[in-house]
mmCIF file of C-alpha atoms in Angstrom:
data_model
loop_
_atom_site.group_PDB
_atom_site.id
_atom_site.type_symbol
_atom_site.label_atom_id
_atom_site.label_comp_id
_atom_site.label_asym_id
_atom_site.label_seq_id
_atom_site.Cartn_x
_atom_site.Cartn_y
_atom_site.Cartn_z
ATOM 1 C CA MET A 1 132.878 -0.968 31.433
ATOM 2 C CA THR A 2 133.502 2.149 33.588
ATOM 3 C CA ASP A 3 133.129 3.944 36.340
ATOM 4 C CA CYS A 4 130.185 6.528 36.208
ATOM 5 C CA GLY A 5 130.669 8.045 39.366
ATOM 6 C CA CYS A 6 128.985 8.936 42.378
ATOM 7 C CA ASP A 7 126.579 12.067 40.780
ATOM 8 C CA LYS A 8 125.864 9.937 38.261
ATOM 9 C CA ALA A 9 125.318 6.759 40.330
ATOM 10 C CA LYS A 10 123.611 8.396 43.121
ATOM 11 C CA SER A 11 120.828 10.690 40.475
ATOM 12 C CA GLU A 12 120.381 7.014 38.831
ATOM 13 C CA LEU A 13 119.847 4.714 41.988
ATOM 14 C CA GLU A 14 116.082 5.122 41.751
ATOM 15 C CA GLU A 15 116.381 4.042 38.494
ATOM 16 C CA TYR A 16 118.642 1.591 39.391
ATOM 17 C CA LEU A 17 116.627 -0.485 42.110
ATOM 18 C CA ARG A 18 114.017 -0.769 39.771
ATOM 19 C CA ARG A 19 115.908 -2.326 37.019
ATOM 20 C CA GLU A 20 114.671 0.816 34.406
ATOM 21 C CA LEU A 21 117.993 1.865 33.118
ATOM 22 C CA SER A 22 119.277 1.356 29.612
ATOM 23 C CA GLU A 23 122.065 -2.254 29.986
ATOM 24 C CA ARG A 24 124.682 -0.056 30.128
ATOM 25 C CA ASP A 25 123.796 2.438 32.434
ATOM 26 C CA PHE A 26 122.694 -0.689 34.946
ATOM 27 C CA GLN A 27 126.130 -1.519 34.386
ATOM 28 C CA ASP A 28 127.930 1.668 34.668
ATOM 29 C CA VAL A 29 126.285 2.180 37.988
ATOM 30 C CA SER A 30 126.730 -1.868 39.283
ATOM 31 C CA ASP A 31 130.399 -0.712 38.256
ATOM 32 C CA HIS A 32 130.580 2.068 40.491
ATOM 33 C CA LEU A 33 128.575 0.498 43.867
ATOM 34 C CA ALA A 34 131.296 -2.339 43.486
ATOM 35 C CA THR A 35 133.891 0.350 44.583
ATOM 36 C CA CYS A 36 132.311 2.910 46.698
ATOM 37 C CA ASP A 37 131.176 2.688 50.074
ATOM 38 C CA ASP A 38 129.454 5.581 50.081
ATOM 39 C CA CYS A 39 126.870 4.614 46.810
ATOM 40 C CA SER A 40 127.396 1.086 47.969
ATOM 41 C CA GLU A 41 125.766 2.364 51.881
ATOM 42 C CA GLU A 42 123.230 4.561 49.441
ATOM 43 C CA HIS A 43 122.328 1.831 47.320
ATOM 44 C CA LEU A 44 121.354 -0.653 50.493
ATOM 45 C CA LEU A 45 119.402 1.916 52.256
ATOM 46 C CA GLY A 46 117.411 2.350 49.377
ATOM 47 C CA ILE A 47 116.592 -1.649 49.187
ATOM 48 C CA THR A 48 115.940 -1.743 52.928
ATOM 49 C CA LEU A 49 113.366 1.259 52.134
ATOM 50 C CA THR A 50 111.927 -0.665 49.554
ATOM 51 C CA GLN A 51 111.691 -3.551 50.882
ATOM 52 C CA LYS A 52 109.827 -2.130 53.982
ATOM 53 C CA VAL A 53 107.186 -0.398 50.968
ATOM 54 C CA GLN A 54 106.418 -3.320 49.675
ATOM 55 C CA LYS A 55 105.452 -4.986 52.615
ATOM 56 C CA ALA A 56 103.930 -2.278 53.419
ATOM 57 C CA CYS A 57 101.462 -2.076 50.593
ATOM 58 C CA GLN A 58 100.692 -5.914 50.931
ATOM 59 C CA GLU A 59 99.180 -5.417 54.486
ATOM 60 C CA LYS A 60 95.496 -4.903 54.552
ATOM 61 C CA ALA A 61 93.000 -2.246 56.816
ATOM 62 C CA PRO A 62 90.447 -3.940 58.970
ATOM 63 C CA GLU A 63 87.015 -4.667 57.179
ATOM 64 C CA GLN A 64 85.198 -2.409 59.183
ATOM 65 C CA LEU A 65 87.541 0.357 58.694
ATOM 66 C CA ARG A 66 87.587 -0.252 54.544
ATOM 67 C CA ASP A 67 83.879 -0.358 54.995
ATOM 68 C CA GLN A 68 83.887 3.075 56.534
ATOM 69 C CA VAL A 69 86.083 4.787 54.091
ATOM 70 C CA LEU A 70 84.198 3.335 50.888
ATOM 71 C CA LEU A 71 80.687 4.692 52.533
ATOM 72 C CA LYS A 72 82.340 8.403 53.075
ATOM 73 C CA LEU A 73 83.916 7.813 49.191
ATOM 74 C CA ARG A 74 80.301 6.758 47.817
ATOM 75 C CA GLN A 75 78.547 9.774 50.012
ATOM 76 C CA ALA A 76 81.181 11.777 48.336
ATOM 77 C CA ALA A 77 81.078 11.245 45.369
ATOM 78 C CA SER A 78 77.109 11.095 44.989
ATOM 79 C CA ALA A 79 77.355 14.668 46.445
ATOM 80 C CA HIS A 80 78.784 15.885 43.397
#
């Protein structure tokens, strides 16, 4: 296991959060995060932001608003 350094950890943070890295790269970033307070703070921020976005995406628009948007989309599609 090696410490990949701040540049690599920060550039691969999004992929790390989504577990889209190879096992080796994932472990390298994990090792770095375990010893670097600055990158660990960015990692925590990334986790928090991801959770907030996921929660926000689960909310549904009110039925009346959804109906209005769908109507406008249908009107726009039929106009072309």
